[in-house]
PDB file of C-alpha atoms in Angstrom:
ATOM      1  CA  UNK A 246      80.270  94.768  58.805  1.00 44.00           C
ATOM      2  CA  UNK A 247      83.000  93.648  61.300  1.00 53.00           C
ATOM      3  CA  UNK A 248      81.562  91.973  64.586  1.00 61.00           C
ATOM      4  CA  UNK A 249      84.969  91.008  65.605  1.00 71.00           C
ATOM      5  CA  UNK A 250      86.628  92.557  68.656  1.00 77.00           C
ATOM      6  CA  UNK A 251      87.987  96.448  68.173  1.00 83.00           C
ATOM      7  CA  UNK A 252      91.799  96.945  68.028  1.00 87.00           C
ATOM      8  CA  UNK A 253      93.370  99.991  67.442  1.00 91.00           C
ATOM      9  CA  UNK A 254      95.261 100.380  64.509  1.00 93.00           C
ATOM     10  CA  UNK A 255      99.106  99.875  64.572  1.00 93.00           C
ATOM     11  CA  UNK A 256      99.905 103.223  63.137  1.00 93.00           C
ATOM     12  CA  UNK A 257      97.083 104.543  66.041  1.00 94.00           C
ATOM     13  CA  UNK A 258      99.010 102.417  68.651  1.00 95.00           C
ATOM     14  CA  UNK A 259     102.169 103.484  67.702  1.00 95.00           C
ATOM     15  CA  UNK A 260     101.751 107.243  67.510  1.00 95.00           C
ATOM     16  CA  UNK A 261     100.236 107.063  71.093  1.00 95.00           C
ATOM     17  CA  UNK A 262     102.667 105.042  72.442  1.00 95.00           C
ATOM     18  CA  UNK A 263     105.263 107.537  71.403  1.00 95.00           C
ATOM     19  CA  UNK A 264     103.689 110.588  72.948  1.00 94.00           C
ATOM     20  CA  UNK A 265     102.820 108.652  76.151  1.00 94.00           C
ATOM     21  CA  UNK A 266     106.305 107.780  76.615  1.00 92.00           C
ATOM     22  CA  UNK A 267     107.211 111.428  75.847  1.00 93.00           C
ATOM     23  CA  UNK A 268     104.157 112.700  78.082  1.00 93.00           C
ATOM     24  CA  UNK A 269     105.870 110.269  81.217  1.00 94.00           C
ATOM     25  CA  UNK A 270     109.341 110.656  80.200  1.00 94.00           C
ATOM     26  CA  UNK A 271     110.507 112.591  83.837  1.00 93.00           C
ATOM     27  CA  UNK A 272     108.276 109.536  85.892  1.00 93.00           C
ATOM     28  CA  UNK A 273     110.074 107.088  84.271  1.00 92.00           C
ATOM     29  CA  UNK A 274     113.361 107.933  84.798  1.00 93.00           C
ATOM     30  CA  UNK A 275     113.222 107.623  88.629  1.00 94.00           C
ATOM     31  CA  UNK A 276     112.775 103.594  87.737  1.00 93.00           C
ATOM     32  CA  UNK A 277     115.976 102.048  88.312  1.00 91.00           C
ATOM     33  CA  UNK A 278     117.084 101.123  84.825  1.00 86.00           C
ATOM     34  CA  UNK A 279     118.929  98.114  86.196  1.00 86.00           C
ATOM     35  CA  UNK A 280     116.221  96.747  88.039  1.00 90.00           C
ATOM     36  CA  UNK A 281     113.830  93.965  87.213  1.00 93.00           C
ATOM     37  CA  UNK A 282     111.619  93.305  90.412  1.00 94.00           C
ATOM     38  CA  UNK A 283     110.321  95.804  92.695  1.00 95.00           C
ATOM     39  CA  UNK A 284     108.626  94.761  95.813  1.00 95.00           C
ATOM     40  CA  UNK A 285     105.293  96.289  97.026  1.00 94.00           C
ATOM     41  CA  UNK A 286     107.034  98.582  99.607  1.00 95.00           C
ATOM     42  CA  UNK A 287     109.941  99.661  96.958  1.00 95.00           C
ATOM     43  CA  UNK A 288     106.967 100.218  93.995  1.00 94.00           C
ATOM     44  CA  UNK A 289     105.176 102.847  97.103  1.00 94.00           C
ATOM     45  CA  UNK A 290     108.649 104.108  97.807  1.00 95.00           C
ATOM     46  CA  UNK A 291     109.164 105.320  94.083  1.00 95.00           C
ATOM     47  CA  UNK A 292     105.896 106.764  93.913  1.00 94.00           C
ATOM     48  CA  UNK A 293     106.195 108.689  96.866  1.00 94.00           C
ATOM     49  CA  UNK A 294     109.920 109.938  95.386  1.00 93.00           C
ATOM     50  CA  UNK A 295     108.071 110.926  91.892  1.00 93.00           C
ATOM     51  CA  UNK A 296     105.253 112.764  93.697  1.00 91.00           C
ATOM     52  CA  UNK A 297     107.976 114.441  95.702  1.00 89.00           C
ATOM     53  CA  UNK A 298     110.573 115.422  92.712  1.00 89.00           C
ATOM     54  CA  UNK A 299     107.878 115.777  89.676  1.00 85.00           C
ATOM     55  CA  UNK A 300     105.107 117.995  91.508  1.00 77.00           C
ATOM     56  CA  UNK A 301     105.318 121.292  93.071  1.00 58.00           C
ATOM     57  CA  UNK A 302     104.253 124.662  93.564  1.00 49.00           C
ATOM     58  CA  UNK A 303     106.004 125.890  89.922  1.00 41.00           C
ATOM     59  CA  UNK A 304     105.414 122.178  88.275  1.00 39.00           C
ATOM     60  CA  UNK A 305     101.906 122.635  85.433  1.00 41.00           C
ATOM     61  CA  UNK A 306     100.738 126.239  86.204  1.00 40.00           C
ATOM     62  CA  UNK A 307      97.552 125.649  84.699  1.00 43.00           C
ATOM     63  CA  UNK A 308      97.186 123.039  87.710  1.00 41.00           C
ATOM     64  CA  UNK A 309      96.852 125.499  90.844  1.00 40.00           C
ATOM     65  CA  UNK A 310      97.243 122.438  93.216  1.00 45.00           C
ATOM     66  CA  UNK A 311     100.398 121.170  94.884  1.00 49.00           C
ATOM     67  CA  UNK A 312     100.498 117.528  94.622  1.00 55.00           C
ATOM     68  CA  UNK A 313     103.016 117.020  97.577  1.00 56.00           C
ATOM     69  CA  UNK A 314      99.640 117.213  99.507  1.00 84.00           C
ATOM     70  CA  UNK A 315      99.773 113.225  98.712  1.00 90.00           C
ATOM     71  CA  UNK A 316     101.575 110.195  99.590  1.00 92.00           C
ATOM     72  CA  UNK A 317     101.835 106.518  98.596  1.00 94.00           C
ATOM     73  CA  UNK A 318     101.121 103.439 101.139  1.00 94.00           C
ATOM     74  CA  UNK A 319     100.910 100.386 101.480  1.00 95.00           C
ATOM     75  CA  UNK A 320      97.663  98.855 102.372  1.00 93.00           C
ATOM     76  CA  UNK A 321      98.227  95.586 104.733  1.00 92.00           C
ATOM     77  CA  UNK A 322      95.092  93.721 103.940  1.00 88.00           C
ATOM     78  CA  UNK A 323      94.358  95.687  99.925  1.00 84.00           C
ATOM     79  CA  UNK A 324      94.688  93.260  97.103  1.00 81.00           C
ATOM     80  CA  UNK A 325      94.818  95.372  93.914  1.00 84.00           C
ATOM     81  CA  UNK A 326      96.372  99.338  93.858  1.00 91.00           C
ATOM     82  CA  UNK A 327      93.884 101.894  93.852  1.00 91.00           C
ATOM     83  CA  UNK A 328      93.280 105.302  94.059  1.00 93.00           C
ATOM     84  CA  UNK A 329      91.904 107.829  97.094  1.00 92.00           C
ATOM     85  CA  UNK A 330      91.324 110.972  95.941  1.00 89.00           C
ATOM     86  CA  UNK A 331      89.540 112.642  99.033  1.00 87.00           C
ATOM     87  CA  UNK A 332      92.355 111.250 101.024  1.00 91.00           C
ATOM     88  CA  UNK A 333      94.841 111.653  98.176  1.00 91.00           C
ATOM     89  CA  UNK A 334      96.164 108.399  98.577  1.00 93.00           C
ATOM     90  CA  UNK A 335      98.152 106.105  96.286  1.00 94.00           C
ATOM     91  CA  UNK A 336      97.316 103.076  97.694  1.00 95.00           C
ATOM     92  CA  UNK A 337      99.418  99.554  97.229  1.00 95.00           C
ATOM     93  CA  UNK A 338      98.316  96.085  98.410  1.00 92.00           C
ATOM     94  CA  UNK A 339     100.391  93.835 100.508  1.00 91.00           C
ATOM     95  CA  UNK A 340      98.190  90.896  99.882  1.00 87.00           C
ATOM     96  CA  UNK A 341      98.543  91.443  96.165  1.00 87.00           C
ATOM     97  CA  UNK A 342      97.839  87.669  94.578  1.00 78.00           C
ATOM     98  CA  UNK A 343     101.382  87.883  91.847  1.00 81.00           C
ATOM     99  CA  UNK A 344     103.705  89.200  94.907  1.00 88.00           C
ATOM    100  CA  UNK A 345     105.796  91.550  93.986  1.00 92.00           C
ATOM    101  CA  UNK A 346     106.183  93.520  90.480  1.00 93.00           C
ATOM    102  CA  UNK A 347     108.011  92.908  87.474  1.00 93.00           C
ATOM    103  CA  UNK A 348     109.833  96.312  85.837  1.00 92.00           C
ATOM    104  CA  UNK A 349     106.764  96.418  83.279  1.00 90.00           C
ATOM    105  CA  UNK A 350     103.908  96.107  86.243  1.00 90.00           C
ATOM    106  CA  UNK A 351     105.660  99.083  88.038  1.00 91.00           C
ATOM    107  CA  UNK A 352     106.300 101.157  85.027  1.00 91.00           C
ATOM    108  CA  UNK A 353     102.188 100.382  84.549  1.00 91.00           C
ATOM    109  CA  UNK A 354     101.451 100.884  88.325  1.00 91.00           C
ATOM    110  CA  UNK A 355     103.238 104.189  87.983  1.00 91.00           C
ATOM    111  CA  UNK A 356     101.022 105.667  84.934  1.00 92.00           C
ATOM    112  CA  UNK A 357      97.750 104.325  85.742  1.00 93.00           C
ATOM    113  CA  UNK A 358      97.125 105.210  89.489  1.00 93.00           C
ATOM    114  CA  UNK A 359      99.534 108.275  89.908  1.00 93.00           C
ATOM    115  CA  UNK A 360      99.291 109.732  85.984  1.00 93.00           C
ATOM    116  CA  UNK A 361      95.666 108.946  85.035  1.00 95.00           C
ATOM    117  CA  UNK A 362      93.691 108.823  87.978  1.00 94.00           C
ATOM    118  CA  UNK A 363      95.187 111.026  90.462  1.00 93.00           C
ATOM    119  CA  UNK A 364      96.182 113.876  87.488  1.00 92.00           C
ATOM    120  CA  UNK A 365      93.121 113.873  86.386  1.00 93.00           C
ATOM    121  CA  UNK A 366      91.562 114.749  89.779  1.00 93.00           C
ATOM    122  CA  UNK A 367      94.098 117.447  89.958  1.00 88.00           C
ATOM    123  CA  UNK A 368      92.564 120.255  87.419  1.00 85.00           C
ATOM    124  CA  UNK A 369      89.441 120.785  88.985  1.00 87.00           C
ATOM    125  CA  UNK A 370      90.419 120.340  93.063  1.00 87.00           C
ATOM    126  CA  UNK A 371      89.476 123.914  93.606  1.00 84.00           C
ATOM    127  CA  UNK A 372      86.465 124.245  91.489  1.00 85.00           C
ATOM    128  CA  UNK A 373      82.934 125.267  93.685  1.00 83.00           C
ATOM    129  CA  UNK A 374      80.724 121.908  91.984  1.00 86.00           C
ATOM    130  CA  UNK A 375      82.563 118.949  93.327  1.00 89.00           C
ATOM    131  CA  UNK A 376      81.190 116.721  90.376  1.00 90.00           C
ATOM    132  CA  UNK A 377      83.877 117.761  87.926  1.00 90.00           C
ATOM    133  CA  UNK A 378      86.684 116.323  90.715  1.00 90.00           C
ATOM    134  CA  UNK A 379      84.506 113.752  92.676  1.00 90.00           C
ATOM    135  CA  UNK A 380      83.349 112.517  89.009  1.00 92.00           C
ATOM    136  CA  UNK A 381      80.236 113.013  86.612  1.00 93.00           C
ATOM    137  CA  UNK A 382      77.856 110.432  86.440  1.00 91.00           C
ATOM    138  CA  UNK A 383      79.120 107.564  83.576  1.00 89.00           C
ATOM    139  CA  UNK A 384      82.719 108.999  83.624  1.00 93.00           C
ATOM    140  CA  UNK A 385      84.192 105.738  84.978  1.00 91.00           C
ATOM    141  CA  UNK A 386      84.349 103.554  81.773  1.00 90.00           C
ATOM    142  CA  UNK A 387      86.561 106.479  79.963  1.00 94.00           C
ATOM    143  CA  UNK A 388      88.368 106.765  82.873  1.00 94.00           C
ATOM    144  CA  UNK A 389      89.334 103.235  82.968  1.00 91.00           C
ATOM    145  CA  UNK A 390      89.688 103.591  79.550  1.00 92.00           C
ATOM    146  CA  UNK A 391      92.503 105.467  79.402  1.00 95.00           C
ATOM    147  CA  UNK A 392      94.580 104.077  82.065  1.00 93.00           C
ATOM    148  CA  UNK A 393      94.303 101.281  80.115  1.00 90.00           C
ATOM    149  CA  UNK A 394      95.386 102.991  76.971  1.00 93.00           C
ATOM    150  CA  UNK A 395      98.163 104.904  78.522  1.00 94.00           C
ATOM    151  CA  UNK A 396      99.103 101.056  80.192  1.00 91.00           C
ATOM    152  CA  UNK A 397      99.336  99.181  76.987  1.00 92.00           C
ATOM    153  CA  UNK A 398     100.980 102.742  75.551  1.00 93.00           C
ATOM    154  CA  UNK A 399     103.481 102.442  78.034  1.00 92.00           C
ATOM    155  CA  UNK A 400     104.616  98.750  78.024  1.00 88.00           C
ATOM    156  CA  UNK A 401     104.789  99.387  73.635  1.00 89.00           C
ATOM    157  CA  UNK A 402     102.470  96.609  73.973  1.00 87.00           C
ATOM    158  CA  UNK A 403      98.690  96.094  73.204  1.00 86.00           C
ATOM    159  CA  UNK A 404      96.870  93.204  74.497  1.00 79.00           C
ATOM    160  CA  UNK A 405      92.929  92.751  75.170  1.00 74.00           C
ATOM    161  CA  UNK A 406      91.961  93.761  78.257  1.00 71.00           C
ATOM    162  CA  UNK A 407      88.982  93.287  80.774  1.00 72.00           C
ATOM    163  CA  UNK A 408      87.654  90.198  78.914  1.00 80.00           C
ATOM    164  CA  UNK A 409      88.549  88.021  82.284  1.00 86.00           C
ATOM    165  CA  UNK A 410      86.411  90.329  83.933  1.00 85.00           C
ATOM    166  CA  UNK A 411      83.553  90.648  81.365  1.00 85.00           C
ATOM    167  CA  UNK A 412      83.371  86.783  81.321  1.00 91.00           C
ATOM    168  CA  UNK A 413      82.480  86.762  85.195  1.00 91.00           C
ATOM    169  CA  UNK A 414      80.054  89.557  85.328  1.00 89.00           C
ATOM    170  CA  UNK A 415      78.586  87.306  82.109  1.00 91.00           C
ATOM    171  CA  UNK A 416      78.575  84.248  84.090  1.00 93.00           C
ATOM    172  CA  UNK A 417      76.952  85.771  86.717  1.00 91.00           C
ATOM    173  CA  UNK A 418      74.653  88.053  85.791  1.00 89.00           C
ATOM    174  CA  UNK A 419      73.354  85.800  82.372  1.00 90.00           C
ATOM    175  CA  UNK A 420      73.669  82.448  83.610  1.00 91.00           C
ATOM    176  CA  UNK A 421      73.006  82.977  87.056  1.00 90.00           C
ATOM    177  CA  UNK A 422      76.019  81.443  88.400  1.00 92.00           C
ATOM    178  CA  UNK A 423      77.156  81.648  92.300  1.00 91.00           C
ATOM    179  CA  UNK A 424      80.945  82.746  93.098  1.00 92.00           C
ATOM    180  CA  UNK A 425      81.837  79.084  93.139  1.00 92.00           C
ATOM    181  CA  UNK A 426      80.518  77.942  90.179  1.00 93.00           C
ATOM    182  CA  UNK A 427      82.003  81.210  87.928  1.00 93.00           C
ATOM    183  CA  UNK A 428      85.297  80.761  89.602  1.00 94.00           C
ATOM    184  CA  UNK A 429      85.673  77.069  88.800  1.00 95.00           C
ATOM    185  CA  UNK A 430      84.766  77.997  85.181  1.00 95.00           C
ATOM    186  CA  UNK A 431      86.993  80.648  84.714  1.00 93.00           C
ATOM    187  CA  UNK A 432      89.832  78.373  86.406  1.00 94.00           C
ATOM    188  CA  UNK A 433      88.585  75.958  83.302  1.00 94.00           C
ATOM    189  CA  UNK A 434      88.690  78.247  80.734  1.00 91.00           C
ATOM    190  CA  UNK A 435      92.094  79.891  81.521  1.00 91.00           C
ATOM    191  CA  UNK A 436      93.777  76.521  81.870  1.00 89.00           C
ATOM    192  CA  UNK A 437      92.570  74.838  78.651  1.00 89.00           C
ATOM    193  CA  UNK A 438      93.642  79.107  76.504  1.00 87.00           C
ATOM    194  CA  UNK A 439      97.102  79.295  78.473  1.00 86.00           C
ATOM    195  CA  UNK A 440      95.711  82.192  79.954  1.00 84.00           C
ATOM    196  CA  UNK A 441      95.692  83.416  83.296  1.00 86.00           C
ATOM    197  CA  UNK A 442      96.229  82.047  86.602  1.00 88.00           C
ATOM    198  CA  UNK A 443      93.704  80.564  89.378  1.00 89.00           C
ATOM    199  CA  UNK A 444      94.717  83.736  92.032  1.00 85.00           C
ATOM    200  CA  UNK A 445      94.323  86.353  88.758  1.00 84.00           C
ATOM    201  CA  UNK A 446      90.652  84.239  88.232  1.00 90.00           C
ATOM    202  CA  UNK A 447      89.732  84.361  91.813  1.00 90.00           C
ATOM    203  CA  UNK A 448      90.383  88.436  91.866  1.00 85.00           C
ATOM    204  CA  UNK A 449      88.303  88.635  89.087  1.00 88.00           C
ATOM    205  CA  UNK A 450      85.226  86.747  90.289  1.00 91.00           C
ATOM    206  CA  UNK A 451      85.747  88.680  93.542  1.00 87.00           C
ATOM    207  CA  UNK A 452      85.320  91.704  92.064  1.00 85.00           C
ATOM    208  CA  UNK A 453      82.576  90.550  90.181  1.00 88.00           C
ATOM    209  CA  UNK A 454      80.567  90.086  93.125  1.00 89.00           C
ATOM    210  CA  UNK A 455      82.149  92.901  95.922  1.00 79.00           C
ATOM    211  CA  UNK A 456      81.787  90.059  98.569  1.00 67.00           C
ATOM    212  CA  UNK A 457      78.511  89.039  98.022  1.00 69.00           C
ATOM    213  CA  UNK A 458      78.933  86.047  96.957  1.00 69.00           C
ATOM    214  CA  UNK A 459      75.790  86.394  94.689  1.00 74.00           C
ATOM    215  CA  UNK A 460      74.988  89.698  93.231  1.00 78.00           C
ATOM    216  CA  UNK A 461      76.730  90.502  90.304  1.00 82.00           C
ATOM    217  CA  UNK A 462      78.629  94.151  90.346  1.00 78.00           C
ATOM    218  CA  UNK A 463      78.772  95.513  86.487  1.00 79.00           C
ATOM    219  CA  UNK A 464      81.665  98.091  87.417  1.00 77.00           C
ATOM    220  CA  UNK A 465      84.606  96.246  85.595  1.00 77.00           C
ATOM    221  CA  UNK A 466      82.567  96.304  82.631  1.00 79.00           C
ATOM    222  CA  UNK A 467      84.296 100.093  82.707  1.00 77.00           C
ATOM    223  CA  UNK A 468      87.399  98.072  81.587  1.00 76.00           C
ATOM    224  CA  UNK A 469      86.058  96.487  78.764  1.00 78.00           C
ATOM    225  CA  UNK A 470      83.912  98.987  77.345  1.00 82.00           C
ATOM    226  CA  UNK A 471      86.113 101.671  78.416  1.00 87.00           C
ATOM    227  CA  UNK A 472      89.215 100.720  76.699  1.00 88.00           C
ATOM    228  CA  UNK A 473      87.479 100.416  73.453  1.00 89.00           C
ATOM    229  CA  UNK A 474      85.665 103.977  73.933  1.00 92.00           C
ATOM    230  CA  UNK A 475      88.864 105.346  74.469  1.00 95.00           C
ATOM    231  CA  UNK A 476      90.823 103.816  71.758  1.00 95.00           C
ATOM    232  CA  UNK A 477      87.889 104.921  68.951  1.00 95.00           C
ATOM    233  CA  UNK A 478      88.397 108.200  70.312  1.00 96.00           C
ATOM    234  CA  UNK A 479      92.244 108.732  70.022  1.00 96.00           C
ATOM    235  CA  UNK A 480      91.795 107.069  66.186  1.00 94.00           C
ATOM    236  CA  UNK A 481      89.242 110.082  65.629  1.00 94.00           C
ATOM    237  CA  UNK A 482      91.388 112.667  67.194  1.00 94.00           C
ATOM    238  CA  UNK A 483      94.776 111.085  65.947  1.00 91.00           C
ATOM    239  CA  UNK A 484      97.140 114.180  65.717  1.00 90.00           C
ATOM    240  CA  UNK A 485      94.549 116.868  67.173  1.00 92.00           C
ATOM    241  CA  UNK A 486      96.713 119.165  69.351  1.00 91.00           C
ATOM    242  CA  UNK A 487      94.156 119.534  72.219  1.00 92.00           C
ATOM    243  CA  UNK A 488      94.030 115.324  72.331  1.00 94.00           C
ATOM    244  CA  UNK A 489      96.289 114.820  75.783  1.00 94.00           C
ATOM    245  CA  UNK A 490      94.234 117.834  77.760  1.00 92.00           C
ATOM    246  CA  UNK A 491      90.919 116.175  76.653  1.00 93.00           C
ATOM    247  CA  UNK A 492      92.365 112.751  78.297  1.00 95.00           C
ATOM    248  CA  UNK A 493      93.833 114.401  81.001  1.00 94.00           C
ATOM    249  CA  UNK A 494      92.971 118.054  81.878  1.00 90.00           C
ATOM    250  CA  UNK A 495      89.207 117.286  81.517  1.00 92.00           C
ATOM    251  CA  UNK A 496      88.593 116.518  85.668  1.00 92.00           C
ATOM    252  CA  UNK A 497      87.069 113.140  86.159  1.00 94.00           C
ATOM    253  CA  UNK A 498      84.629 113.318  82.840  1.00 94.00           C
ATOM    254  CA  UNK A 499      84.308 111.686  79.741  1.00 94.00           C
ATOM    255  CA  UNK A 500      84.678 113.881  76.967  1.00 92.00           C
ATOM    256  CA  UNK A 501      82.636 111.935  74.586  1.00 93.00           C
ATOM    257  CA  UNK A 502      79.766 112.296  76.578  1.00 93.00           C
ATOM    258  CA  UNK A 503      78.211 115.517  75.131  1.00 93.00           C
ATOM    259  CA  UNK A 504      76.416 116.715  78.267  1.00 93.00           C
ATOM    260  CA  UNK A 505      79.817 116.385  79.932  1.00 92.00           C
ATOM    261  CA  UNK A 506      81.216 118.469  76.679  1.00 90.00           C
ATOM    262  CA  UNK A 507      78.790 120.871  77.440  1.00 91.00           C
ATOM    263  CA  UNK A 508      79.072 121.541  81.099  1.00 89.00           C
ATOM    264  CA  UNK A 509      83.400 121.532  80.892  1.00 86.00           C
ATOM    265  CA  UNK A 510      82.737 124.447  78.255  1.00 85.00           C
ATOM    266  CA  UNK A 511      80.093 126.248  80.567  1.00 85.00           C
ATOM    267  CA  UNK A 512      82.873 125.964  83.560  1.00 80.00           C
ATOM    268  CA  UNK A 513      85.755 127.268  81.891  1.00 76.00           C
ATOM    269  CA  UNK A 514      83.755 130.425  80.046  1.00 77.00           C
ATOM    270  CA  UNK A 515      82.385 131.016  82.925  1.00 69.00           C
ATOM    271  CA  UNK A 516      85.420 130.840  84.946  1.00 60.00           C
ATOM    272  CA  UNK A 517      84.729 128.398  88.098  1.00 58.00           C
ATOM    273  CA  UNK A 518      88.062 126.839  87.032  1.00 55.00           C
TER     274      UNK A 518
END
């Protein structure tokens, strides 16, 4: 038995990799090849040019929505990107804690918010129960999952993910520990591994507590747990043909919850979609 930490493996990782770059191939090009940092404003800029160039009324018939309905901004007082989807908003962060990003962080930026979370709301826009676009409850942790998948597909690069977070929530929820206490920890810990920085450890233990400054939040957990899910699931399907519309075409569900299974196959033969 293997109680050690799930990674996918390397013939897994590579295969993905491969197809996500293929999958992205037309977003990626409107990067500047010659550039290496991209301010917050330039990183909204090319989003706004890929949603304008890569989406339209002929682009994905099987989508019946026309994604030049959105735009990308920049959020004066938002720390970490993010997603709107009533609003359909790509949303940046001014006060984001590393400044501006490095080619890699855009290319991620790019993939995660505009080609996991707002394609997947994009199927299902027009269907009459709002669940399958608004999400179905517990589909946040595959979700998460693979943006994070598609991230660490993207960069050719796999590297745990979410433990910073998991280690708060832990902090807080097991031990009891108060915002100051977990932060000063996790400031502790990260020096003495190398790892990461005090303004990365002070996002985290702000998310872990939404403000509060007490009650733990278990969201990011969806990081963690998700990315794992997500991986298992792409090992199991490795080569399946139907693999990138069950990650993407598949509204905001997670298709290895069976009920969810069930009620995707229920929409589509009875044609809400």
């Amino acid at each position: 038995m293997n109680d050690g930490i799930f990674r996918p493996e390397k013939q897994t990782f590579d295969w993905f990799a491969d197809v996500i770059e293929q999958f992205y191939a037309a977003f990626l090009l409107h990067i500047p090849s010659g550039q290496q940092v991209f301010s917050i404003e330039e990183a909204c800029m090319i989003t706004n040019e890929i949603i304008s160039a890569e989406f339209g009324e002929d682009v994905a018939a099987d989508v019946c929505v026309d994604l030049n309905e959105w735009k990308a901004l920049v959020i004066p007082d938002g720390a970490v990107a993010s997603v709107n989807c009533e609003q359909k908003r790509i949303q940046f962060p001014r006060r984001r804690s590393r400044g501006a990003y490095t080619r890699e962080e855009r290319k991620s930026i790019i993939i995660h918010e505009l080609g996991v979370h707002a394609l997947r709301f994009l199927p299902y826009e027009s269907c009459e129960i709002k669940a399958f676009f608004q999400g179905l409850p517990g589909y946040e942790s595959f979700e998460e999952g693979v943006a994070k998948a598609v991230d660490q597909a993207v960069s050719h690069q796999y590297e745990d993910f979410g433990l910073l977070h998991y280690v708060s929530i832990g902090l807080a929820s097991l031990l009891g520990k108060n915002f100051r206490e977990v932060y000063e920890i996790q400031c502790r810990i990260e020096h003495l591994t190398g790892g990461e920085p005090a303004g990365r450890c002070f996002d985290s233990v702000q998310r872990a507590f939404r403000g509060t400054g007490e009650l733990p939040n278990y969201k990011d957990l969806a990081y963690y747990n998700g990315e794992t899910q997500v991986w298992k699931y792409i090992e199991r399907h490795l080569y399946d043909t139907e693999l990138m519309d069950q990650l993407f075409l598949c509204g905001k569900s997670s298709v290895i919850d069976k009920r969810h299974e069930r009620m995707l196959y229920e929409m589509r033969v009875g044609g809400y979609v």
